[in-house]
Amino acid sequence: MPTSRAHSFNAAAARYAASRPSYPPAVFDAIEECMGRRLAGARAADVGAGTGIATALLRERGADVIAVEPGDAMAAQCRRALPDVPVLRGDGNALPLATASHDLLTYAQSWQWTDPTRSVPEALRVLRRDGTLAIWWNTTAFDVPWIRAQHDRIAHHCGTEPKPATRPDDDTAIRLAGLSGLRVTRRQVRWSRVIGLDTHLANISTRSAFLVLDQSRNRAFLAEERRRLREMFPDERVEETYLVDLLVAGRQ
Ligand SMILES: C[S@@+](CC[C@H](N)C(=O)[O-])C[C@H]1O[C@@H](n2cnc3c(N)ncnc32)[C@H](O)[C@@H]1O
C-alpha cells in the first residue's frame, strides 16, 4: 500500500504544478545516449507522473508518451496541463500497461514510492526486450552553503534526518541492478533556476514530509524562512541549484 506521504501530494496539486522544479535537457540527452536512440517516436510511459512535469518534456522530445499516476488530484492536474496525453490511473507496483509494450519507462521523483520487489518485475514485464528504465531525482546541491543550511532547517522542522553532505546514494542503483539483472548507468546533471521567493517557498511547501505535518506549524516555519531569505536575497529572486541523480537501466 502507498504510504500517506505517497498520497500527500494530492492536497497540493495546483501548487505543485506551479512551483516544483522541472528537469534540464541534459537529462533527456543522457537518456537518449544510454538508450542508443532518440526519444522521438519512442513509446514511453511516465510513471508517478504527478502533474506531468516530465511527461511534458518527453512529449516535447517527440516521444509517444502516456502518463501513469495513482493520485486523483495529481492525475486531474496532469490532464488539465496535457489534454492530449492519455493519463492512466495506476502505480509502479501494478502497471496498467500491456506486456512488452514500451521502449521507455520513466520515474521522475517517484520511484521511492514503489516497492522495488514489485516495481522492478513490473518494469521488466512492460518493457520491450531492448527497453529502458530511467529513474531520476532533483537532489539537493549540498555544496551551496545556504541550500545546505536550509536543508538542515527543513529536516529539523520535519523531524527527519538531514542527509549527509556528500551523497553516496548508490543503494538504489545496486538494488535495481540486482533485482533486474540490467546494466545500470548513473549520471549526475547540475542545473539551477532563478525564481521568485514566493515560488521558492511554495516549492518547499509541496514536499511530502511537509504536507503530512500540521499546517499552522508549516506556516510559521515558512514565515521564518521568508524572513531569513529576504535578508539573503533582498530582490526576492532565489537561485535554486539541483543535482539530478539519474539511473538508466537497460540491456544496452
Ligand atoms: C514527487 S511526485 C513526482 C511527480 C512528477 N513525476 C514530477 O516529476 O514532478 C511523486 C508522485 O508519485 C506518485 N506515486 C505515489 N505512489 C506511487 C507508486 N507506488 N508508483 C508510482 N507513483 C507513485 C504520487 O502520487 C506523486 O504524483
Coordinates of C-alpha atoms and ligand atoms in Angstrom, one line a residue:
M1 CA 0.0 0.0 0.0
P2 CA 1.2 3.5 -0.7
T3 CA 2.1 5.5 2.4
S4 CA 0.2 8.6 3.4
R5 CA 3.3 10.6 2.3
A6 CA 3.0 9.0 -1.1
H7 CA -0.6 10.3 -1.3
S8 CA 0.1 13.6 0.3
F9 CA 0.8 15.5 -3.0
N10 CA -2.9 15.4 -3.9
A11 CA -3.6 18.1 -1.3
A12 CA -1.3 20.5 -3.1
A13 CA -1.6 19.5 -6.8
A14 CA -2.0 23.1 -8.2
R15 CA 0.7 24.5 -6.0
Y16 CA 2.9 21.6 -7.0
A17 CA 2.4 22.3 -10.7
A18 CA 3.1 26.0 -10.2
S19 CA 6.3 25.7 -8.0
R20 CA 8.1 22.5 -8.5
P21 CA 11.3 22.5 -10.5
S22 CA 11.5 20.9 -14.0
Y23 CA 14.4 18.9 -15.4
P24 CA 17.2 20.2 -17.7
P25 CA 17.6 19.0 -21.3
A26 CA 20.8 17.2 -20.4
V27 CA 18.8 14.6 -18.5
F28 CA 17.0 13.6 -21.7
D29 CA 20.2 13.8 -23.7
A30 CA 21.7 11.3 -21.3
I31 CA 18.7 9.0 -21.5
E32 CA 18.9 9.1 -25.3
E33 CA 22.7 8.3 -25.2
C34 CA 22.1 5.3 -22.8
M35 CA 19.2 4.1 -24.9
G36 CA 21.2 4.4 -28.1
R37 CA 18.3 6.0 -29.9
R38 CA 16.3 9.3 -30.0
L39 CA 13.3 9.8 -27.8
A40 CA 11.3 10.9 -30.9
G41 CA 8.9 8.1 -31.8
A42 CA 9.8 6.0 -28.6
R43 CA 6.8 4.5 -26.9
A44 CA 7.2 5.9 -23.3
A45 CA 5.2 5.8 -20.1
D46 CA 5.9 8.3 -17.4
V47 CA 5.1 6.6 -14.1
G48 CA 4.2 8.6 -11.0
A49 CA 3.7 11.4 -13.5
G50 CA 2.2 13.7 -10.9
T51 CA 1.2 17.0 -12.6
G52 CA 3.1 15.9 -15.8
I53 CA 6.3 17.9 -15.5
A54 CA 8.5 15.1 -17.0
T55 CA 5.7 13.9 -19.2
A56 CA 5.6 17.2 -21.0
L57 CA 9.3 17.2 -21.6
L58 CA 9.2 13.7 -23.0
R59 CA 6.4 14.8 -25.4
E60 CA 8.5 17.9 -26.4
R61 CA 11.2 15.4 -27.4
G62 CA 8.7 13.7 -29.7
A63 CA 8.1 10.6 -27.5
D64 CA 4.8 8.9 -27.9
V65 CA 4.2 9.2 -24.1
I66 CA 1.4 8.4 -21.7
A67 CA 1.2 9.2 -18.0
V68 CA 0.5 6.8 -15.2
E69 CA -0.5 8.3 -11.9
P70 CA -2.2 6.9 -8.8
G71 CA -3.3 10.2 -7.2
D72 CA -6.8 11.7 -8.0
A73 CA -5.8 15.4 -7.8
M74 CA -2.4 14.9 -9.4
A75 CA -3.9 13.0 -12.3
A76 CA -6.6 15.7 -12.8
Q77 CA -3.9 18.4 -12.8
C78 CA -1.9 16.4 -15.4
R79 CA -5.0 16.0 -17.6
R80 CA -5.5 19.8 -17.4
A81 CA -1.9 20.6 -18.3
L82 CA -1.6 18.0 -21.1
P83 CA -5.1 17.4 -22.5
D84 CA -3.7 15.4 -25.5
V85 CA -1.8 12.9 -23.3
P86 CA -3.5 9.8 -22.0
V87 CA -3.4 9.7 -18.2
L88 CA -3.9 6.2 -16.8
R89 CA -4.6 5.6 -13.2
G90 CA -2.3 3.1 -11.6
D91 CA 1.1 2.8 -9.9
G92 CA 4.5 1.3 -10.4
N93 CA 3.8 -1.8 -8.4
A94 CA 1.0 -2.9 -10.8
L95 CA 1.3 -1.1 -14.1
P96 CA -1.9 -0.8 -16.1
L97 CA 0.2 -1.5 -19.3
A98 CA 0.5 -4.4 -21.7
T99 CA 3.4 -6.8 -21.6
A100 CA 6.4 -5.9 -23.9
S101 CA 4.6 -2.7 -25.0
H102 CA 7.1 0.1 -24.2
D103 CA 10.5 1.3 -25.1
L104 CA 10.9 3.5 -22.1
L105 CA 9.5 3.8 -18.5
T106 CA 10.4 6.9 -16.6
Y107 CA 10.1 7.7 -12.9
A108 CA 10.8 11.3 -12.1
Q109 CA 11.0 11.6 -8.3
S110 CA 8.5 8.8 -7.9
W111 CA 10.5 5.5 -7.7
Q112 CA 10.9 5.8 -4.0
W113 CA 7.1 5.3 -3.5
T114 CA 7.2 1.9 -5.1
D115 CA 8.2 -1.5 -3.7
P116 CA 11.1 -2.5 -5.9
T117 CA 10.4 -6.2 -5.4
R118 CA 7.2 -5.5 -7.4
S119 CA 8.0 -2.4 -9.5
V120 CA 11.2 -4.0 -11.0
P121 CA 9.4 -7.2 -12.3
E122 CA 6.6 -4.9 -13.5
A123 CA 9.1 -2.7 -15.4
L124 CA 10.7 -5.9 -16.9
R125 CA 7.3 -7.2 -17.9
V126 CA 6.1 -3.9 -19.6
L127 CA 9.4 -3.1 -21.4
R128 CA 10.3 -4.5 -24.8
R129 CA 13.4 -6.6 -24.8
D130 CA 15.7 -3.7 -25.6
G131 CA 13.6 -1.3 -23.5
T132 CA 15.0 1.2 -20.9
L133 CA 14.0 2.2 -17.4
A134 CA 15.0 5.7 -16.3
I135 CA 14.7 7.0 -12.8
W136 CA 15.8 10.4 -11.5
W137 CA 15.5 12.9 -8.7
N138 CA 16.4 16.6 -8.4
T139 CA 18.6 16.3 -5.4
T140 CA 20.0 19.0 -3.1
A141 CA 23.2 20.8 -4.1
F142 CA 24.9 20.5 -0.7
D143 CA 27.9 22.5 -1.7
V144 CA 25.8 25.7 -1.8
P145 CA 26.0 26.9 1.8
W146 CA 22.5 28.5 2.1
I147 CA 20.9 25.4 0.5
R148 CA 22.8 23.1 2.9
A149 CA 21.7 25.3 5.9
Q150 CA 18.1 25.4 4.6
H151 CA 18.1 21.6 4.1
D152 CA 19.1 21.1 7.8
R153 CA 16.3 23.5 9.0
I154 CA 13.7 21.7 6.9
A155 CA 14.9 18.3 8.2
H156 CA 14.7 19.6 11.7
H157 CA 11.2 21.0 11.2
C158 CA 10.0 17.7 9.6
G159 CA 11.7 15.5 12.2
T160 CA 13.7 13.7 9.5
E161 CA 17.5 13.1 9.5
P162 CA 19.5 15.7 7.5
K163 CA 21.2 13.9 4.6
P164 CA 25.0 13.6 4.6
A165 CA 26.9 16.3 2.8
T166 CA 28.1 14.0 0.0
R167 CA 25.5 11.5 -1.2
P168 CA 27.0 8.1 -2.0
D169 CA 23.4 7.1 -2.6
D170 CA 24.4 4.0 -4.6
D171 CA 22.0 1.7 -2.8
T172 CA 19.1 2.3 -5.2
A173 CA 21.4 1.6 -8.2
I174 CA 22.8 -1.6 -6.7
R175 CA 19.4 -2.8 -5.7
L176 CA 18.0 -2.0 -9.1
A177 CA 20.8 -3.9 -10.9
G178 CA 20.4 -6.8 -8.5
L179 CA 16.7 -7.1 -8.9
S180 CA 16.6 -6.5 -12.7
G181 CA 19.8 -8.1 -14.0
L182 CA 20.0 -5.0 -16.2
R183 CA 23.0 -2.8 -16.6
V184 CA 22.6 0.4 -14.6
T185 CA 24.3 3.6 -15.6
R186 CA 24.3 6.6 -13.2
R187 CA 24.7 10.2 -14.3
Q188 CA 24.6 13.5 -12.4
V189 CA 23.4 16.7 -14.0
R190 CA 23.8 20.0 -12.2
W191 CA 21.5 22.9 -13.0
S192 CA 19.8 25.8 -11.5
R193 CA 16.8 28.1 -11.8
V194 CA 16.1 31.6 -10.6
I195 CA 12.6 32.1 -9.2
G196 CA 10.7 34.5 -7.0
L197 CA 10.8 34.0 -3.3
D198 CA 7.0 33.1 -3.2
T199 CA 7.6 30.3 -5.7
H200 CA 10.6 29.0 -3.7
L201 CA 8.6 28.8 -0.5
A202 CA 5.6 27.2 -2.3
N203 CA 8.1 24.6 -3.7
I204 CA 9.2 23.8 -0.1
S205 CA 5.6 23.5 1.0
T206 CA 4.8 20.8 -1.6
R207 CA 7.3 18.3 -0.2
S208 CA 5.7 15.2 1.2
A209 CA 7.4 15.4 4.6
F210 CA 5.9 18.9 4.9
L211 CA 2.5 18.0 3.6
V212 CA 1.8 15.5 6.3
L213 CA 2.6 18.0 9.1
D214 CA 0.4 20.4 11.0
Q215 CA -0.3 23.3 8.5
S216 CA -0.1 26.0 11.1
R217 CA 3.4 24.9 12.2
N218 CA 4.3 24.8 8.5
R219 CA 3.1 28.4 8.0
A220 CA 5.2 29.6 10.9
F221 CA 8.2 27.8 9.5
L222 CA 7.7 29.3 6.1
A223 CA 7.3 32.8 7.5
E224 CA 10.6 32.4 9.3
E225 CA 12.2 31.1 6.1
R226 CA 10.8 34.2 4.2
R227 CA 12.4 36.5 6.8
R228 CA 15.8 34.8 6.5
L229 CA 15.8 34.6 2.7
R230 CA 14.8 38.3 2.3
E231 CA 18.0 39.2 4.1
M232 CA 20.0 37.0 1.8
F233 CA 18.1 37.8 -1.4
P234 CA 16.8 41.4 -1.0
D235 CA 15.4 41.4 -4.5
E236 CA 13.4 38.3 -3.7
R237 CA 15.0 36.4 -6.6
V238 CA 16.2 33.0 -5.4
E239 CA 18.6 30.7 -7.3
E240 CA 17.8 27.1 -6.5
T241 CA 20.6 24.7 -7.5
Y242 CA 19.9 21.0 -8.1
L243 CA 21.9 17.9 -8.9
V244 CA 19.8 15.5 -10.9
D245 CA 20.7 11.9 -9.9
L246 CA 19.8 9.8 -12.9
L247 CA 19.8 6.0 -13.2
V248 CA 19.3 4.4 -16.5
A249 CA 18.8 0.6 -16.7
G250 CA 18.7 -1.5 -19.8
R251 CA 20.3 -4.3 -21.8
Q252 CA 22.3 -1.9 -23.9
Ligands
LIG1 C1 7.3 13.9 -6.1 S1 5.9 13.4 -7.1 C2 6.7 13.4 -8.7 C3 5.7 13.8 -9.8 C4 6.3 14.0 -11.2 N1 6.9 12.8 -11.7 C5 7.4 15.1 -11.2 O1 8.4 14.9 -11.7 O2 7.1 16.2 -10.6 C6 5.6 11.7 -6.7 C7 4.5 11.1 -7.5 O3 4.5 9.7 -7.3 C8 3.2 9.3 -7.2 N2 3.2 7.9 -6.5 C9 2.8 7.6 -5.3 N3 2.9 6.3 -5.1 C10 3.4 5.8 -6.3 C11 3.7 4.4 -6.7 N4 3.6 3.4 -5.9 N5 4.0 4.3 -8.0 C12 4.2 5.3 -8.9 N6 3.9 6.6 -8.5 C13 3.5 6.8 -7.2 C14 2.5 10.4 -6.4 O4 1.1 10.3 -6.5 C15 3.1 11.6 -7.0 O5 2.4 12.1 -8.0

